[in-house]
Coordinates of C-alpha atoms in Angstrom, one line a residue:
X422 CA 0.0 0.0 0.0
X423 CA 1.6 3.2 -0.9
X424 CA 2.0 5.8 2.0
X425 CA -0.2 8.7 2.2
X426 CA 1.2 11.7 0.8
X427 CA 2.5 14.4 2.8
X428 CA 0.4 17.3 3.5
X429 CA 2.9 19.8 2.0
X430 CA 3.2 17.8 -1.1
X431 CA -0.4 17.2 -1.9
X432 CA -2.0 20.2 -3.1
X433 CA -0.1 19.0 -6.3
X434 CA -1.5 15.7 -6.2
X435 CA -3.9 15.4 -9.1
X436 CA -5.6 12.6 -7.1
X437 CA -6.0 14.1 -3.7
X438 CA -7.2 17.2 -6.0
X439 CA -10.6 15.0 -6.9
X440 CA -10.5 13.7 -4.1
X441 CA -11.0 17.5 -2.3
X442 CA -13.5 18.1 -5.1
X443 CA -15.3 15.7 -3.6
X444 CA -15.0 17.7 -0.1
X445 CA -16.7 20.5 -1.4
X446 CA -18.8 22.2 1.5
X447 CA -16.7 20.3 4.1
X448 CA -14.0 21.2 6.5
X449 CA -11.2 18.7 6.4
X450 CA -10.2 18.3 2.6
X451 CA -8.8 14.5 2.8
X452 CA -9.9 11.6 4.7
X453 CA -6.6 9.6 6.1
X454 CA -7.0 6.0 7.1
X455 CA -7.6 6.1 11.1
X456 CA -4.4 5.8 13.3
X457 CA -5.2 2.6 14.5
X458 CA -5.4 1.1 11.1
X459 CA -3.4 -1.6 9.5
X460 CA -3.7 -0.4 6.2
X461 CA -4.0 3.0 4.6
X462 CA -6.7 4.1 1.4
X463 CA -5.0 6.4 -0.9
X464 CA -6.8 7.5 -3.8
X465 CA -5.5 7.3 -7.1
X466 CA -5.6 7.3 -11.1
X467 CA -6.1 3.9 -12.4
X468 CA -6.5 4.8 -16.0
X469 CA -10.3 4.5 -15.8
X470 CA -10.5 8.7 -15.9
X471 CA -14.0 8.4 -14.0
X472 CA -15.7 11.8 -13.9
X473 CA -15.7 13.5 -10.7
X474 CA -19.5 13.7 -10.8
X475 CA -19.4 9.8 -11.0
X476 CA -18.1 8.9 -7.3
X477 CA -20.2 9.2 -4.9
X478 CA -20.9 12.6 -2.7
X479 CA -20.0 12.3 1.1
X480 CA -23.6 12.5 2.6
X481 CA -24.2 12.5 6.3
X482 CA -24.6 9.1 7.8
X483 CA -26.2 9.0 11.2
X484 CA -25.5 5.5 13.5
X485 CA -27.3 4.8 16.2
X486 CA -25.6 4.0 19.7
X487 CA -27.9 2.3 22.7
X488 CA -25.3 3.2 25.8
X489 CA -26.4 2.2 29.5
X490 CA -25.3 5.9 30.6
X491 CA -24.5 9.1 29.0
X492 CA -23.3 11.1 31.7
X493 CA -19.5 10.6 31.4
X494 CA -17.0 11.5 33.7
X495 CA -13.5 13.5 34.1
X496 CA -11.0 14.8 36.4
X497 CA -9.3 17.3 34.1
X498 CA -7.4 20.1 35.9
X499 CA -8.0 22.4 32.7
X500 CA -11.7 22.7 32.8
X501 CA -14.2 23.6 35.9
X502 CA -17.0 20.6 35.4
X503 CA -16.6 16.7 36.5
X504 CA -19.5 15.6 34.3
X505 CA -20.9 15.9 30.1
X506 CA -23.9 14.7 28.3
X507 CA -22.6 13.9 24.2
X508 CA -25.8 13.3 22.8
X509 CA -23.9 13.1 19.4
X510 CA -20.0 11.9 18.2
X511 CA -19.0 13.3 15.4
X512 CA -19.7 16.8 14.0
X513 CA -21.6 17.8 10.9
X514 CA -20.6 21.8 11.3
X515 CA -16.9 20.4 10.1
X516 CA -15.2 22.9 12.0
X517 CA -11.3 21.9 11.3
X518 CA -9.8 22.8 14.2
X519 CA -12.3 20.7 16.2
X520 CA -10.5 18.7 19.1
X521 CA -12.7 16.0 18.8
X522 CA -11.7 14.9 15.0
X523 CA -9.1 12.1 16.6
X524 CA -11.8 10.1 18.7
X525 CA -13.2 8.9 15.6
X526 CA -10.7 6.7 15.1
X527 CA -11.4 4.5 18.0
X528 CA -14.7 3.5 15.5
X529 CA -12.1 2.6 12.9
X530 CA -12.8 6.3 11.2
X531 CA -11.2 9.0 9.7
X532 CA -10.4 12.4 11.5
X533 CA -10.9 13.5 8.7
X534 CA -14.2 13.7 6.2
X535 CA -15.9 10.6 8.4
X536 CA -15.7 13.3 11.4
X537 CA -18.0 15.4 9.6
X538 CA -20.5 12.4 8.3
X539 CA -20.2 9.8 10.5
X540 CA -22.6 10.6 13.1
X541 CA -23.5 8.8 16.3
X542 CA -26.4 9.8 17.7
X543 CA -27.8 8.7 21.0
X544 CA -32.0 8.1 20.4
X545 CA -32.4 7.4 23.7
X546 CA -30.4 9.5 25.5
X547 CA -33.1 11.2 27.6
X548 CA -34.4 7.6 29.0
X549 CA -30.8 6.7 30.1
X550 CA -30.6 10.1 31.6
X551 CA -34.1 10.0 33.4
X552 CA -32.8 6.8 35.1
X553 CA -29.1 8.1 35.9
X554 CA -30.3 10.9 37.9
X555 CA -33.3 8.8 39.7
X556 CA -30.6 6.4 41.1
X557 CA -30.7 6.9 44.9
X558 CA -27.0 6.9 44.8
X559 CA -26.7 10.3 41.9
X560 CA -24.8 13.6 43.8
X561 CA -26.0 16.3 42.1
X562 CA -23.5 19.1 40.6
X563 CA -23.8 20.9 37.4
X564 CA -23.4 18.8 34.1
X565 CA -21.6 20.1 30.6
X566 CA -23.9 19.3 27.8
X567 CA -21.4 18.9 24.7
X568 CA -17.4 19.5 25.9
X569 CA -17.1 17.7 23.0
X570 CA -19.0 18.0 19.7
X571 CA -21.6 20.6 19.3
X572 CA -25.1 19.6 20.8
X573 CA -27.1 21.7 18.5
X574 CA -25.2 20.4 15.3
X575 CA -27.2 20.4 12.1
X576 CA -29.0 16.8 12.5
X577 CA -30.5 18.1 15.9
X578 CA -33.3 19.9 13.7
X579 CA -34.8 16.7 13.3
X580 CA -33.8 14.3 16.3
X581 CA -34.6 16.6 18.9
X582 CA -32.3 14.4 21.1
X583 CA -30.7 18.0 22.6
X584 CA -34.2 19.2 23.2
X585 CA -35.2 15.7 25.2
X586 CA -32.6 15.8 27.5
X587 CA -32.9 19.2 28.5
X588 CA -36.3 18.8 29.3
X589 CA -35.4 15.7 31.6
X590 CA -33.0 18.1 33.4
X591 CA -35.4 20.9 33.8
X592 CA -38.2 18.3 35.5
X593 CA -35.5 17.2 37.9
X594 CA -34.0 20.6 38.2
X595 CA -30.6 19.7 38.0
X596 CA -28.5 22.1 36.9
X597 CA -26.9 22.5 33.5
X598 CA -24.5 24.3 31.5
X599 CA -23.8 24.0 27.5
X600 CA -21.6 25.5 24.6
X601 CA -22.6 25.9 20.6
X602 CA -21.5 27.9 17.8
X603 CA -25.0 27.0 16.5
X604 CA -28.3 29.5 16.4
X605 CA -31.0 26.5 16.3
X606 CA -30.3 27.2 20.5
X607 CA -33.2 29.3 19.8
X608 CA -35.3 26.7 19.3
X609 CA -35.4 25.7 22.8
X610 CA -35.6 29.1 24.5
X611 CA -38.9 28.1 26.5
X612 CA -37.1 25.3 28.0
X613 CA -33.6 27.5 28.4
X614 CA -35.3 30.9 29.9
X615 CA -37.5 28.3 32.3
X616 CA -34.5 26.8 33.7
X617 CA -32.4 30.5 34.3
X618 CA -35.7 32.2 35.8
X619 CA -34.3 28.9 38.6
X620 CA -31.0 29.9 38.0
X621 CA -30.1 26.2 37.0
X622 CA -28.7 26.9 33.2
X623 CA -26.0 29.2 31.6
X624 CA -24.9 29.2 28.2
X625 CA -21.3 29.9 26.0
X626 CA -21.7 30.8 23.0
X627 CA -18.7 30.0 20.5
X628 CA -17.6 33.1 18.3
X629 CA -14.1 32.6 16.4
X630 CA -14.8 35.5 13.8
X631 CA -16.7 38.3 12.8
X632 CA -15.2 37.7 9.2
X633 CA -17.8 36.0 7.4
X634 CA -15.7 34.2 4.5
X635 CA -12.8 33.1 6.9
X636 CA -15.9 31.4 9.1
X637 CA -17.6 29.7 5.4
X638 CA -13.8 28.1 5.4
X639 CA -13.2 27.1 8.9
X640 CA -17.0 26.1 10.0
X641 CA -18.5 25.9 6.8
X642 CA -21.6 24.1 8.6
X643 CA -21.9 26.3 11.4
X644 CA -24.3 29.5 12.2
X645 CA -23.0 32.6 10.7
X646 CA -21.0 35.1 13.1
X647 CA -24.2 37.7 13.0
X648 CA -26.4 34.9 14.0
X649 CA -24.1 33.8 16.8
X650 CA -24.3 37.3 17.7
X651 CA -28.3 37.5 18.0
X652 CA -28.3 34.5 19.6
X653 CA -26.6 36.1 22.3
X654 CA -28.6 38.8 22.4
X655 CA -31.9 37.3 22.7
X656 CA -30.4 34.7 25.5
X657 CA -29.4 37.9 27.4
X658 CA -32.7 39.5 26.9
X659 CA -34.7 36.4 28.4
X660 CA -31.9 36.6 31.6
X661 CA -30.2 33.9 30.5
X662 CA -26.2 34.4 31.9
X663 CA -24.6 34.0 28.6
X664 CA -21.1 33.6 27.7
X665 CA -19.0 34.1 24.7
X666 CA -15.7 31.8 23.9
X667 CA -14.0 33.1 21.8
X668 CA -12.1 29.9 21.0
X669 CA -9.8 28.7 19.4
X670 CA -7.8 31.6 18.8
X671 CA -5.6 30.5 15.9
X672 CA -2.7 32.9 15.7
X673 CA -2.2 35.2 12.7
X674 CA -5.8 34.2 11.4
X675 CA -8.3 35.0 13.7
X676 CA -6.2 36.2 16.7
X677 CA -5.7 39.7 15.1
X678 CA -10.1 39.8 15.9
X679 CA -9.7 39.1 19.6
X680 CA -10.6 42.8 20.9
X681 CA -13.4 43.2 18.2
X682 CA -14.8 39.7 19.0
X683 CA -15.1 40.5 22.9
X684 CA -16.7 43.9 21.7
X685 CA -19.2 42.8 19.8
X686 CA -20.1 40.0 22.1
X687 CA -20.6 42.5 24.7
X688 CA -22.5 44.7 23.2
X689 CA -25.0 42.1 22.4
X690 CA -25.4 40.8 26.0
X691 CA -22.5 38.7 27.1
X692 CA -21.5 38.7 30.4
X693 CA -18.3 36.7 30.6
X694 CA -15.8 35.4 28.4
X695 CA -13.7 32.9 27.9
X696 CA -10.4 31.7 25.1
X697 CA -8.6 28.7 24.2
X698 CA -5.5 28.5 21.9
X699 CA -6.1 26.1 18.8
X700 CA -5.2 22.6 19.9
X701 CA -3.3 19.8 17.4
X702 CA -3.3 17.0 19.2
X703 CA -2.7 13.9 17.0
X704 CA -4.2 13.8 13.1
X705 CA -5.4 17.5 13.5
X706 CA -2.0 18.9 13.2
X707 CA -2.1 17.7 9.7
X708 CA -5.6 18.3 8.7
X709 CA -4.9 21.4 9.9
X710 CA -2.2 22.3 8.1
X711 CA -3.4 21.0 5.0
X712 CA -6.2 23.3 5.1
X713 CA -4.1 26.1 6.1
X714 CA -1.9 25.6 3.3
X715 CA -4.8 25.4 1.0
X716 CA -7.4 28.3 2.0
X717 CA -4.5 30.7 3.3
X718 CA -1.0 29.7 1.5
X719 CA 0.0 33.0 2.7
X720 CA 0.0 32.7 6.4
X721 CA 0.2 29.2 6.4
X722 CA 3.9 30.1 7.5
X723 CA 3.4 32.7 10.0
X724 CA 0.6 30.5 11.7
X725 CA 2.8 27.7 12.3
X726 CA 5.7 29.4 13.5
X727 CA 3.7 31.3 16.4
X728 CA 1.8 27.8 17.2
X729 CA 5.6 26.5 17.5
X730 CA 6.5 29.0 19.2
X731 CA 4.1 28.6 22.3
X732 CA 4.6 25.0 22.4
X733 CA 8.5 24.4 22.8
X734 CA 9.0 24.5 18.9
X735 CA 6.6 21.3 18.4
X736 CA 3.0 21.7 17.1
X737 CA 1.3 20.5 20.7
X738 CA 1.7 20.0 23.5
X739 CA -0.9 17.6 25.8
X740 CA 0.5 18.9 29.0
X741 CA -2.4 19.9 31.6
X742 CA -2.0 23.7 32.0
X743 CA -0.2 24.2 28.4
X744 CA -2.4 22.1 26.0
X745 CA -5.1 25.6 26.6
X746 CA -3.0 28.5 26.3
X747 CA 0.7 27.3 25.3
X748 CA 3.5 29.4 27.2
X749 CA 6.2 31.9 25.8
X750 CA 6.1 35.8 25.4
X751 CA 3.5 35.4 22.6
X752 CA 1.3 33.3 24.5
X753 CA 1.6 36.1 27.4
X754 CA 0.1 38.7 25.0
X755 CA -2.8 37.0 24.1
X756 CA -3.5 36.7 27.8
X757 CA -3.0 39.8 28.4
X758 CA -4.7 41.0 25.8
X759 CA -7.9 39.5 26.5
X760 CA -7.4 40.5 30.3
X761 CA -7.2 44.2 29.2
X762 CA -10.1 43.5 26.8
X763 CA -12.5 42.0 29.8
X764 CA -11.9 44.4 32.6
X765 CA -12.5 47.5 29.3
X766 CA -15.8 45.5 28.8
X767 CA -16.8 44.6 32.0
X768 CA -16.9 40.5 31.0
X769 CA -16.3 39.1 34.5
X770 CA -19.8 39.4 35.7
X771 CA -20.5 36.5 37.6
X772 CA -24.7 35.4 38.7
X773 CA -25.2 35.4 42.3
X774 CA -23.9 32.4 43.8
X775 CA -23.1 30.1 41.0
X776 CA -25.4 27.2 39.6
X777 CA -28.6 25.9 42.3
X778 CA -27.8 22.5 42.9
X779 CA -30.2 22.5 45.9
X780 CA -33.3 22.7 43.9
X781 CA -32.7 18.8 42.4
X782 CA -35.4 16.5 43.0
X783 CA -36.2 13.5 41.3
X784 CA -40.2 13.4 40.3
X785 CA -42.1 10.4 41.7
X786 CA -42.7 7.7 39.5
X787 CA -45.9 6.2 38.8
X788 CA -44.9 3.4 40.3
X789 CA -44.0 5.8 43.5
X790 CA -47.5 7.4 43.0
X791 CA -49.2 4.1 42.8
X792 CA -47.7 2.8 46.4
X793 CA -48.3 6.3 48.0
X794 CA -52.3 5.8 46.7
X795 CA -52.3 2.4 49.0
X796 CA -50.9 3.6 51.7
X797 CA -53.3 6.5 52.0
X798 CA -56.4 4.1 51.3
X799 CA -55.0 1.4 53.1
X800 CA -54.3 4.8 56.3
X801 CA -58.2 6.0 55.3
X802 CA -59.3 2.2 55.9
X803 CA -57.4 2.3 58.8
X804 CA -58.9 4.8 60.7
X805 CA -62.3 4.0 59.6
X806 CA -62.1 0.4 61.2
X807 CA -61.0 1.7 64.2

């Protein structure tokens, strides 16, 4: 099997060229063989010259999963929450810098194209919640919807699996916290606004750029910065404490937009914000670069040397503490720039005390309801005999 060809080298690959044809509307542009592979698929030219519009299109592919939980758990020093609901693996918005591309090849997948439509979706989800947090053994404390791929991805419109759990959370009130780049959040405002008049919900909203063509190429799938931006906006009219994340922060692409980002996310309602450095952990480094050298040949360069430059002249680092915000003097002025940038805009506000955990009961059962019923007839009966 012939070795996939570097990333550097294949924008002159007439192959991988089709095969990125093919990718059209898509974030990554190839679709390496997972890691765990034994062999690797390499397109080429067999002599057959089959028209582009003869292979098939990558369409979305949803697979169902039946887990026995979905609350899964973590101890990671870098992040503030022990516990996330993924109602989906996999992300349709194709975002390439997503974190999440490598899990995929646990399934056998690519990082690549099958990231984007390859989806696992959880049907029943909100059953396998309702009986996790009934278990007389559950300790309450606020749980992360998504942490890994959007919850509110495109495929949500019509499995409503987001929407299901959240109103499984609001009946127990148990609270909850969640992060999209996606405006279909609005959908589920009655349920959102229900659970913040409780103070049991607050919600990030992702905003990497205010440049509209730079977003089409690095989230081609996901809401449009203006529509990020209203989502804010009518979150915070409702009182819903929304944040903006303005992450990642890729350096010498949409770095440069930092100040303007926190601006205009404050002047639509956010009250706190929030960054993250791009991560290249494993095959995103690559995909990465491959689409960096495609879209923005230019920078491509520049970008790589300052992502070096914050991680000990290597792409990534995993390190706790590092992997989030690299270290180094340019590192330092990002931080302090978006320091200066929150106390100017006032985006430390912080919601009374924090998330009600206190408010968390489990609804009776029928089966509860049913045995309460005898006891009081069987109390009535009771009385009346004696």
């Amino acid at each position: 099997m012939p070795l996939q060809p570097d990333w550097k080298t294949r924008s002159q690959d007439a192959d991988w060229s089709r095969e990125r044809t093919r990718a059209r509307g898509r974030g990554a542009l190839s679709n390496a063989s997972g890691r765990f592979e034994a062999h690797s698929v390499t397109p080429f030219e067999d002599g057959w010259e089959v028209e582009i519009e003869d292979l098939p299109p990558f369409r979305t592919e949803t697979i169902p999963e039946r887990p026995k939980t979905v609350i899964t758990r973590n101890s990671s020093p870098d992040i503030h929450f022990d516990r996330t609901i993924n109602p989906y693996k996999g992300c349709e918005h194709g975002c390439i810098y997503c974190y999440a591309r490598p899990n995929h090849a646990w399934r056998g997948l690519s990082a690549g194209i099958d990231f984007e439509r390859k989806i696992f979706v959880k049907p029943g989800a909100a059953d396998v919640l309702r009986r996790e947090l009934s278990r007389k053994t559950y300790k309450v404390q606020p749980v992360m919807l998504a942490g890994d791929t959007d919850i509110y991805q495109p495929i949500e419109r019509e499995l409503k699996i987001t929407r299901s759990l959240f109103e499984v959370l609001s009946e127990f009130n148990h609270p909850a916290m969640l992060i999209t780049k996606s405006a279909t959040i609005l959908r589920d405002l009655d349920l959102i606004a229900s659970m913040a008049e409780r103070n049991l919900i607050s919600v990030a909203i992702s905003l990497t750029t205010l440049d509209s063509e730079l977003a089409r190429h690095m989230e081609p799938r996901a809401s449009t910065p203006r529509r990020r931006l209203q989502a804010i906006q009518q979150l915070a009219t409702l009182g819903v404490p929304v944040s903006v994340m303005t992450a990642p922060l890729i350096p010498a692409l949409n770095e440069p937009e930092l100040e303007n980002l926190l601006e205009a996310a404050a002047e639509a309602g956010a009250q706190r914000a929030g960054y993250v450095l791009l991560r290249l952990p494993l095959e995103i480094a690559q995909l990465f670069q491959e689409w960096l050298e495609a879209h923005y040949p230019d920078r491509a360069r520049r970008v790589m040397s300052l992502m070096r430059s914050m991680h000990g002249g290597k792409d990534y680092r995993s390190d706790f503490g590092l992997r989030q915000r690299g270290d180094g003097p340019y590192a330092q002025m990002i931080q302090d720039r978006f320091s200066a940038a929150c106390r100017r805009l006032d985006l430390s506000r912080r919601r009374g005390g924090g998330l009600r955990c206190d408010l968390f009961r489990p609804p009776s059962t029928s089966a509860d309801a049913h045995q309460l019923s005898l006891f009081d007839d069987t109390g009535a009966a009771g009385a009346a005999i004696s």
